[in-house]
PDB file of C-alpha atoms in Angstrom:
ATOM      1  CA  UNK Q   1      -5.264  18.370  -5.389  1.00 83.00           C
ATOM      2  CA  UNK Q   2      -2.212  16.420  -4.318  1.00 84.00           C
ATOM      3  CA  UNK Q   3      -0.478  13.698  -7.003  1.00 90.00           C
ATOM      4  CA  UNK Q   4       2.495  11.499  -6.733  1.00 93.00           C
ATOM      5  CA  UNK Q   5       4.881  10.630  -9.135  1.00 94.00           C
ATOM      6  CA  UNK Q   6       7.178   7.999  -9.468  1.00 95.00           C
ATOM      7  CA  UNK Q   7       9.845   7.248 -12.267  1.00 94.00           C
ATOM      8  CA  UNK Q   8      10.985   5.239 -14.118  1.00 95.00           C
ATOM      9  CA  UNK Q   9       8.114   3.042 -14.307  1.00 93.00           C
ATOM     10  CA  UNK Q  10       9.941  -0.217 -15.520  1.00 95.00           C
ATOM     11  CA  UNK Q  11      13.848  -0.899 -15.025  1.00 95.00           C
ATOM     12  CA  UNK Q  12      16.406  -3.691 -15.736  1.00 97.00           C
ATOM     13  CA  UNK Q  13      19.780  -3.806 -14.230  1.00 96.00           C
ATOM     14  CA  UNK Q  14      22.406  -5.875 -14.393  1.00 97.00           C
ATOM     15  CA  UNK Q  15      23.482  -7.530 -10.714  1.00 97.00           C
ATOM     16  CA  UNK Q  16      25.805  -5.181  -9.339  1.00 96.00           C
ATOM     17  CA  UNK Q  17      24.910  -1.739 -11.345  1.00 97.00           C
ATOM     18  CA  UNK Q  18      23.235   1.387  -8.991  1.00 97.00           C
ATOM     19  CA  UNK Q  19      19.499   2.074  -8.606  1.00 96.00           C
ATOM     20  CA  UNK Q  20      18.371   5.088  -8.548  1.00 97.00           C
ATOM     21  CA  UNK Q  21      14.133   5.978  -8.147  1.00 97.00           C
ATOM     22  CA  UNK Q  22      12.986   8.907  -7.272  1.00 97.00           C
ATOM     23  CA  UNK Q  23       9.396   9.982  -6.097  1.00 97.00           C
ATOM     24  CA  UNK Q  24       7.897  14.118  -5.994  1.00 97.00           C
ATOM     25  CA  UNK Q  25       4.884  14.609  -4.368  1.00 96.00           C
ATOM     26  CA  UNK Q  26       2.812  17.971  -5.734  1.00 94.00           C
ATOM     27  CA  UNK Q  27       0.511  19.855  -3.939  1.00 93.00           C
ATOM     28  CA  UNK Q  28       0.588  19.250  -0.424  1.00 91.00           C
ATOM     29  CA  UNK Q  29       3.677  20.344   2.271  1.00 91.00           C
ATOM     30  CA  UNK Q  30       5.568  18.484   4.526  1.00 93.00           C
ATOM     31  CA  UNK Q  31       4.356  15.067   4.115  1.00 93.00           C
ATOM     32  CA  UNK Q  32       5.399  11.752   5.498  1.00 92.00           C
ATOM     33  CA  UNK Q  33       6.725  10.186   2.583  1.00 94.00           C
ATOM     34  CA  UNK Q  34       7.631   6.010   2.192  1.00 94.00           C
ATOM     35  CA  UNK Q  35       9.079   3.245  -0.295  1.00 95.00           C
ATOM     36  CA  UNK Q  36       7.570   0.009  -0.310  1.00 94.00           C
ATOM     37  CA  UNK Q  37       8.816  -2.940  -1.747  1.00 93.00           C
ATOM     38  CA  UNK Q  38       6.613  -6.173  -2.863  1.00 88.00           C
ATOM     39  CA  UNK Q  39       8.171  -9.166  -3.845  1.00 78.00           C
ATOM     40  CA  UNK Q  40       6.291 -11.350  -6.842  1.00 71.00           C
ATOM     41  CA  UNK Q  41       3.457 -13.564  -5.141  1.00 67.00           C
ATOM     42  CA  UNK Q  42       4.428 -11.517  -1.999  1.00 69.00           C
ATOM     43  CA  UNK Q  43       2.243  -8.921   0.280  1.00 77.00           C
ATOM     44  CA  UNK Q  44       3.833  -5.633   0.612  1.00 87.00           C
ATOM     45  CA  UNK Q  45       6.749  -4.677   2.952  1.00 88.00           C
ATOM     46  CA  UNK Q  46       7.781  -0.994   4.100  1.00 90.00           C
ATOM     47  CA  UNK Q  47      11.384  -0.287   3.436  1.00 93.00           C
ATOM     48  CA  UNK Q  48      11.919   3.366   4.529  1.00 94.00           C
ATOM     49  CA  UNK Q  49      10.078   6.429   5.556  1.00 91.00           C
ATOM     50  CA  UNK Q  50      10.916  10.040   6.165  1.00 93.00           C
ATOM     51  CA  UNK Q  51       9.052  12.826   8.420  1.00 90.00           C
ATOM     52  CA  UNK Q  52      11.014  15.637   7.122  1.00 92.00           C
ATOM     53  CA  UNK Q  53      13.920  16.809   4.921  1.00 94.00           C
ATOM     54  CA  UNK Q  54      17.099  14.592   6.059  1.00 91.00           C
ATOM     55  CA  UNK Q  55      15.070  12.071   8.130  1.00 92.00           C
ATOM     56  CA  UNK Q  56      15.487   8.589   7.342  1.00 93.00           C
ATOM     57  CA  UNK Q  57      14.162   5.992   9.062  1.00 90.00           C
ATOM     58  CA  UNK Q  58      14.892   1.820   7.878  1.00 89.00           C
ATOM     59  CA  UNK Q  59      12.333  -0.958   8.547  1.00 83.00           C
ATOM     60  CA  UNK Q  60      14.401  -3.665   7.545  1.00 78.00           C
ATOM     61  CA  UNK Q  61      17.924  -4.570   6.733  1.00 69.00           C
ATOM     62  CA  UNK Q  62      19.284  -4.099   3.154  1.00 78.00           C
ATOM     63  CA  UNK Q  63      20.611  -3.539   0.309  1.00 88.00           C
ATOM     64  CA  UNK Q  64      18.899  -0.060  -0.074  1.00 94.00           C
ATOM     65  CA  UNK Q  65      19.081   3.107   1.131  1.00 95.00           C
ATOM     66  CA  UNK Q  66      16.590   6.247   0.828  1.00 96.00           C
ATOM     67  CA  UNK Q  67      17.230   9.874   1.163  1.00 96.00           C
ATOM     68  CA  UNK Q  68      15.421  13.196   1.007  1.00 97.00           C
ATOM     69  CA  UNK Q  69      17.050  16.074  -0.415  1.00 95.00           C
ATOM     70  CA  UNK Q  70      13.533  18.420  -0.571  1.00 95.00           C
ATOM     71  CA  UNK Q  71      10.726  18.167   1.363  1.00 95.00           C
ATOM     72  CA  UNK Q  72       8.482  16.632  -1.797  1.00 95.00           C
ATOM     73  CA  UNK Q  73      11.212  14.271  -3.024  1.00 97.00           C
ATOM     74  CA  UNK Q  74      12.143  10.956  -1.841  1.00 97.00           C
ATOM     75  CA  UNK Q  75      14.774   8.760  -3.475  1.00 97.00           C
ATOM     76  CA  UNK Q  76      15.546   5.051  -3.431  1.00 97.00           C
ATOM     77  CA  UNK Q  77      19.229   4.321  -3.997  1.00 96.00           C
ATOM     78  CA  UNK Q  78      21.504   1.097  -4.313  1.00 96.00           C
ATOM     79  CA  UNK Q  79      25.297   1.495  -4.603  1.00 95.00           C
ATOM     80  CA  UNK Q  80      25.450  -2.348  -6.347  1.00 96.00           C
ATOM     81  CA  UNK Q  81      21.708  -4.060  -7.285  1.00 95.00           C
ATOM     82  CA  UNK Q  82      21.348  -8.053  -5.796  1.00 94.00           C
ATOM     83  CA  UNK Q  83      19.003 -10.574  -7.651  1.00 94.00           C
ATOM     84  CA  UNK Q  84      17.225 -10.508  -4.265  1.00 90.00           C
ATOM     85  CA  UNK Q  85      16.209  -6.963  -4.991  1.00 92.00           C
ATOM     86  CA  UNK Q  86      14.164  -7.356  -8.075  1.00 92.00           C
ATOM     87  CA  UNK Q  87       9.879  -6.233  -7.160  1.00 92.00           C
ATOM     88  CA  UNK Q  88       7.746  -4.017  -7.626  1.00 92.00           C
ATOM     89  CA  UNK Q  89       8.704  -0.692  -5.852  1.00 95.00           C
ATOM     90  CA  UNK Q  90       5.765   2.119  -4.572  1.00 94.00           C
ATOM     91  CA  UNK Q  91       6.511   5.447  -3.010  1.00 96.00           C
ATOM     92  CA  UNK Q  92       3.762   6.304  -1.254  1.00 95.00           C
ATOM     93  CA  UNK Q  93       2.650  10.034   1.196  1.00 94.00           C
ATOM     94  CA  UNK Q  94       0.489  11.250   3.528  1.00 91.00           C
ATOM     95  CA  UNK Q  95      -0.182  13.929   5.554  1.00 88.00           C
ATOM     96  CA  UNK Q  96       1.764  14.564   9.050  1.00 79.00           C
ATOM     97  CA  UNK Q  97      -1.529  14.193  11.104  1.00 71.00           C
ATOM     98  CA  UNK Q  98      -3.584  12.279   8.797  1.00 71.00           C
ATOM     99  CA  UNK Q  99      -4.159   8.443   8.775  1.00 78.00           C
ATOM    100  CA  UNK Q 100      -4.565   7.923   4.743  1.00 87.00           C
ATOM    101  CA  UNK Q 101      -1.449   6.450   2.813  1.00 91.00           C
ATOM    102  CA  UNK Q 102      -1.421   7.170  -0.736  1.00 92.00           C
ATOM    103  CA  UNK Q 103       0.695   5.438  -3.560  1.00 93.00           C
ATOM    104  CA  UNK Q 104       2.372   6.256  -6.474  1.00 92.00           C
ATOM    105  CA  UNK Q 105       2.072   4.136  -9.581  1.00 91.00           C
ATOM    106  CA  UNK Q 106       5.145   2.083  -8.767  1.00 92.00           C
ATOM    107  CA  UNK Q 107       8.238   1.235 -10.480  1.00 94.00           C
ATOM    108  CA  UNK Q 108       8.776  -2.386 -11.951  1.00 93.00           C
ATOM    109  CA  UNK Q 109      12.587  -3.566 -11.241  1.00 95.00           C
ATOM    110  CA  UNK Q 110      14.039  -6.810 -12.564  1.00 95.00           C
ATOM    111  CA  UNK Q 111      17.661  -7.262 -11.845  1.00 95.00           C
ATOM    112  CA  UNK Q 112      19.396 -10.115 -14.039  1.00 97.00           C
TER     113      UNK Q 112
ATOM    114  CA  UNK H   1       2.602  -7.470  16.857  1.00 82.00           C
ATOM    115  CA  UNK H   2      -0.161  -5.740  14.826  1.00 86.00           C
ATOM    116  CA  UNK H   3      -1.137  -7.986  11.773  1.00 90.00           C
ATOM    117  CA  UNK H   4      -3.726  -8.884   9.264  1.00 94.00           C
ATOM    118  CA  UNK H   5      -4.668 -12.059   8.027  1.00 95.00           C
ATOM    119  CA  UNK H   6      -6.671 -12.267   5.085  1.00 93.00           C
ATOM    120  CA  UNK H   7      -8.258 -14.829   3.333  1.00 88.00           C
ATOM    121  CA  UNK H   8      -5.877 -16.956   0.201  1.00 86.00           C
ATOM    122  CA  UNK H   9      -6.862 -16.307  -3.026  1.00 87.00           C
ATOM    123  CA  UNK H  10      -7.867 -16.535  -5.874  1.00 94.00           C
ATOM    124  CA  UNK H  11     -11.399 -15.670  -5.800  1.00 96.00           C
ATOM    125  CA  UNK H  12     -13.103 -16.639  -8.714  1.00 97.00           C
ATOM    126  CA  UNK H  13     -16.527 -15.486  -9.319  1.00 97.00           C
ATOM    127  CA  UNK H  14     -19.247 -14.902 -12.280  1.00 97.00           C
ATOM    128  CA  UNK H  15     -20.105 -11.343 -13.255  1.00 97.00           C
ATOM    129  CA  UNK H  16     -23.121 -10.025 -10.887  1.00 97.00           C
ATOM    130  CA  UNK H  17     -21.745 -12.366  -8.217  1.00 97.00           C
ATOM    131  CA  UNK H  18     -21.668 -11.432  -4.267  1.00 98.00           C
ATOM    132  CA  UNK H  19     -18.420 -10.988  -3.114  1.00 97.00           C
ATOM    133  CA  UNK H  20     -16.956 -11.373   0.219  1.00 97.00           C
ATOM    134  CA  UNK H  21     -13.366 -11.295   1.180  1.00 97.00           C
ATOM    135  CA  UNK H  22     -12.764 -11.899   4.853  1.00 97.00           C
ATOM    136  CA  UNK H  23     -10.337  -9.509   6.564  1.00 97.00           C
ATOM    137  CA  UNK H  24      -9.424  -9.944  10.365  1.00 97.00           C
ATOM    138  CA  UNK H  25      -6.675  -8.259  12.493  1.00 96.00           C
ATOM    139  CA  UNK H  26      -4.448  -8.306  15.518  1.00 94.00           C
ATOM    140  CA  UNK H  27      -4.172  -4.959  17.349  1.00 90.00           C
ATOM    141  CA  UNK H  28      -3.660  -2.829  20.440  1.00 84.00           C
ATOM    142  CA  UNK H  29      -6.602  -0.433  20.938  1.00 85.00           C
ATOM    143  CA  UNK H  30      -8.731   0.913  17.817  1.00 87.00           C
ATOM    144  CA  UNK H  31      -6.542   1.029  14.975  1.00 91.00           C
ATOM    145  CA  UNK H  32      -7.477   2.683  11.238  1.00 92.00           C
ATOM    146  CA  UNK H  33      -8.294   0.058   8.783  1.00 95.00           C
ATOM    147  CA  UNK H  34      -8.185   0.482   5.114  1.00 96.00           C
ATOM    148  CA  UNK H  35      -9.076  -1.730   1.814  1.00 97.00           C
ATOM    149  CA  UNK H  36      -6.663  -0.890  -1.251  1.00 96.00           C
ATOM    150  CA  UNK H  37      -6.961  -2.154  -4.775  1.00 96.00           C
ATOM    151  CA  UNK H  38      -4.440  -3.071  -7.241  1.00 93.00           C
ATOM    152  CA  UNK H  39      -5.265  -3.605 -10.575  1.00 93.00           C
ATOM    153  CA  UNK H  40      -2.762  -5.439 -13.331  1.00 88.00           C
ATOM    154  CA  UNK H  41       0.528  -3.294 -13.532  1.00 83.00           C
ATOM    155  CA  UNK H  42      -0.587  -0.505 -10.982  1.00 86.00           C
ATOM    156  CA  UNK H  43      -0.177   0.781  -8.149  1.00 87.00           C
ATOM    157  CA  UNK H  44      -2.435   0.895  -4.989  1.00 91.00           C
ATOM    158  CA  UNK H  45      -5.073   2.755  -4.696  1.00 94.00           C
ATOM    159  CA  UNK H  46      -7.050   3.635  -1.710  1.00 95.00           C
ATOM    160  CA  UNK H  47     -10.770   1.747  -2.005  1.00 97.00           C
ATOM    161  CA  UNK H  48     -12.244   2.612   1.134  1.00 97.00           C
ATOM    162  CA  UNK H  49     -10.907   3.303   5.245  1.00 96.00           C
ATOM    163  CA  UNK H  50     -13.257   3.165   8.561  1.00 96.00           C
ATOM    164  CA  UNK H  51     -11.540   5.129  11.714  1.00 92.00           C
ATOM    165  CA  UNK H  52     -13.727   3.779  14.676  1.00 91.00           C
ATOM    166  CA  UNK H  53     -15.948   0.714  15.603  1.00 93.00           C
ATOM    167  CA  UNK H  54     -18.660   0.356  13.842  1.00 95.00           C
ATOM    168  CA  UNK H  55     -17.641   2.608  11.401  1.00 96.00           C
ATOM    169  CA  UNK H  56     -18.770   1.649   7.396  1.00 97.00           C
ATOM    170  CA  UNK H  57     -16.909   2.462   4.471  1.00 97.00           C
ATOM    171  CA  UNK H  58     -17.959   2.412   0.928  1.00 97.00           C
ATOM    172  CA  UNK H  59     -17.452   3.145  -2.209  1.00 97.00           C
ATOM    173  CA  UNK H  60     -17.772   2.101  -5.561  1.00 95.00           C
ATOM    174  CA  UNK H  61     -20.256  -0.652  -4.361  1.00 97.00           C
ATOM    175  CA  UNK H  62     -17.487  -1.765  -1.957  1.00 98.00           C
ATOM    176  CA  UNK H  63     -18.315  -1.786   1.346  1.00 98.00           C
ATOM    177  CA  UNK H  64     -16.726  -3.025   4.655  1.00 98.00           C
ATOM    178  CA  UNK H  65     -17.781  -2.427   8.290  1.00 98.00           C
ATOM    179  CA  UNK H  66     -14.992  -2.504  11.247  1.00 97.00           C
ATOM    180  CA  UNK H  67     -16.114  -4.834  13.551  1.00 97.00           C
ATOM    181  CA  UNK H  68     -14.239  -4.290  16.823  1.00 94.00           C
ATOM    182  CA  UNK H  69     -15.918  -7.802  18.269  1.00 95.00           C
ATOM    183  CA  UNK H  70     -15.044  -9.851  15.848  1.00 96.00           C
ATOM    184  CA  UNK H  71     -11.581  -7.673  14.817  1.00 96.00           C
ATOM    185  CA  UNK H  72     -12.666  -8.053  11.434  1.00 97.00           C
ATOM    186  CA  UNK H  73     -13.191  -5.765   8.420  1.00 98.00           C
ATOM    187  CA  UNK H  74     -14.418  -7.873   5.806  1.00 98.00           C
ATOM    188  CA  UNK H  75     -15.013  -6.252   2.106  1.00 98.00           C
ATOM    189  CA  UNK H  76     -18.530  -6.901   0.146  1.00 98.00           C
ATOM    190  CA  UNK H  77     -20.019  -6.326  -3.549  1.00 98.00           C
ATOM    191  CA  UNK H  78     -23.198  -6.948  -3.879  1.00 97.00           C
ATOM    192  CA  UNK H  79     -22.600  -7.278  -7.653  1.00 96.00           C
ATOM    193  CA  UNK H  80     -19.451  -7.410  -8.929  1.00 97.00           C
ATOM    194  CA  UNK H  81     -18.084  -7.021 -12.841  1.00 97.00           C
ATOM    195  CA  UNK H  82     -15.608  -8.182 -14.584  1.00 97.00           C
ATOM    196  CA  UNK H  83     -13.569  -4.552 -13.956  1.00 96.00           C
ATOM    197  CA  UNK H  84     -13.501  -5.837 -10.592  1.00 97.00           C
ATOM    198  CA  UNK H  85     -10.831  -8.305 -11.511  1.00 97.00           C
ATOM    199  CA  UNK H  86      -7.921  -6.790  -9.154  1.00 96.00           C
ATOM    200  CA  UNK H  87      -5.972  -7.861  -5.995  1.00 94.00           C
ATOM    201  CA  UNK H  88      -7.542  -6.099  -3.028  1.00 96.00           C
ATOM    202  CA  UNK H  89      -5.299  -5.841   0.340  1.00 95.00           C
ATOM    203  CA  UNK H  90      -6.641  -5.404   3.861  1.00 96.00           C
ATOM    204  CA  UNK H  91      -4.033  -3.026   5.661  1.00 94.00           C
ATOM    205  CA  UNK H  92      -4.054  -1.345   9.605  1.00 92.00           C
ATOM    206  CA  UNK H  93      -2.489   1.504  10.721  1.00 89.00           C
ATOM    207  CA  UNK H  94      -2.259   0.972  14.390  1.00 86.00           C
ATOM    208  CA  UNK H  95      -3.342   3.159  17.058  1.00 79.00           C
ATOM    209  CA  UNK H  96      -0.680   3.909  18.610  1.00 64.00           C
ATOM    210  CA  UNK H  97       1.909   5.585  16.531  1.00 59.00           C
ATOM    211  CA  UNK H  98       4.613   8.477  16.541  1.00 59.00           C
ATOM    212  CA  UNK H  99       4.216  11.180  13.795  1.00 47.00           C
ATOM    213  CA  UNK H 100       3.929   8.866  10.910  1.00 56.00           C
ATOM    214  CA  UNK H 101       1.528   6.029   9.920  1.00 68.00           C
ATOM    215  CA  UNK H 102       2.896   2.925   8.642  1.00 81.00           C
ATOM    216  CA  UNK H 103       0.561   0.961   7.166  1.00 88.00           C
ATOM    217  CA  UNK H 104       0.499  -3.085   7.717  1.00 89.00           C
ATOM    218  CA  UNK H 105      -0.745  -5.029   5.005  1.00 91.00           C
ATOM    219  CA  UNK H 106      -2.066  -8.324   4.656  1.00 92.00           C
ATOM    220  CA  UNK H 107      -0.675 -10.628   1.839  1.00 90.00           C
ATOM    221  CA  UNK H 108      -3.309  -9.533  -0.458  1.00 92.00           C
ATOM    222  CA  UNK H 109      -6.558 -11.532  -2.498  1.00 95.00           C
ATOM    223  CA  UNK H 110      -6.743 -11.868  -5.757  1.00 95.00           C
ATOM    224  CA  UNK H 111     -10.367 -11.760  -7.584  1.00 97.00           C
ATOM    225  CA  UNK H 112     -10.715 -13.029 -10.811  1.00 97.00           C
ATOM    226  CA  UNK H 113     -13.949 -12.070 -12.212  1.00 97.00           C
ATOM    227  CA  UNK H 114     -15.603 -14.115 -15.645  1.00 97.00           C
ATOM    228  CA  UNK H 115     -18.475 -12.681 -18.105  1.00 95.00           C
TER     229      UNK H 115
END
């Protein structure tokens, strides 16, 4: 069966320091791969996803940028952490020509 | 744009309570619709998905039917406990999509259930 990983599971970073999360998915090949991003009090809001090795795609403007170095890891990167980007961060897969999102047990940042 | 509204929390019931929590979209064509859960300090995880009109999904006790006349997608209990207590998000992937499936949530409902 497939399983997702993400680490660490709870952060804090000072205002300017990197960021560095990174997500492996087991037992599948290929996948679509995302990071999500929700704010406290706040639905949830895709930042990147990835069809393949190399391919990076942004949803919104930011702070943060994503990469994918192997086909079952996805990283989330920041060269210098904002207040703004404190939440609750989820890496997330599914299958190229399936419909089903699935999601990692997030990562807790708070950046003071 | 596709979008889902759902309905403001919290929802505060008694254990054994019905529960309803009304889900309604905006979207081109037949899109997949999906109910995730979220329980204190986790992630999401998939509670139940309907493909087509008229479609049901279920499980544990959940249910929701996808109502293409009413764009709605609304998730029942019949008797809920307190385990229940969780924040439960109404999401849509749209029909019409390239190779990947980005899910749109709505802002999520919180349910609070007491002994």
């Amino acid at each position: 069966s497939q399983t997702i990983h993400q680490w660490p599971a709870t952060l804090v970073q000072p205002v300017g320091s990197p960021l560095s999360l990174e997500c492996t998915v087991e037992g599948t090949s290929n996948p679509n791969l995302y990071w999500y991003r929700q704010a406290a009090g706040r639905g949830l809001q895709l930042l990147f996803y990835s069809v393949g090795i190399g391919q990076i795609s942004s949803e919104v403007p930011q702070n943060l940028s994503a990469s994918r170095p192997q086909d079952r890891q996805f990283i989330l990167s920041s060269k210098k952490l904002l207040l703004s980007d404190s939440g609750f961060y989820l890496c997330a897969w599914s299958v190229q020509d399936g419909n089903t999102i699935y999601f990692g047990e997030g990562s807790w940042l708070t950046v003071v | 744009g596709d979008s889902v509204t759902q309905m403001e929390g919290p929802v505060t019931l008694s254990e054994e309570a019905f529960l309803t929590i009304n889900c309604t979209y905006t979207a081109t064509g037949y899109p997949s619709l999906f109910w995730y859960v979220q329980y204190p300090g986790e992630g999401l995880q998939l509670l139940l998905k309907a493909t087509k009109a008229d479609d049901k999904g279920s499980n544990k006790g959940f249910e929701a039917t996808y109502r293409k006349e009413t764009t709605s997608f609304h998730l029942e209990k019949g008797s809920v406990q307190v385990s229940d207590s969780a924040v439960y998000f109404c999401a849509l992937i749209p029909a019409l999509m390239d190779s990947s499936y980005k899910l749109i949530f709505g802002s999520g409902t919180r349910l609070l259930v007491r002994p």
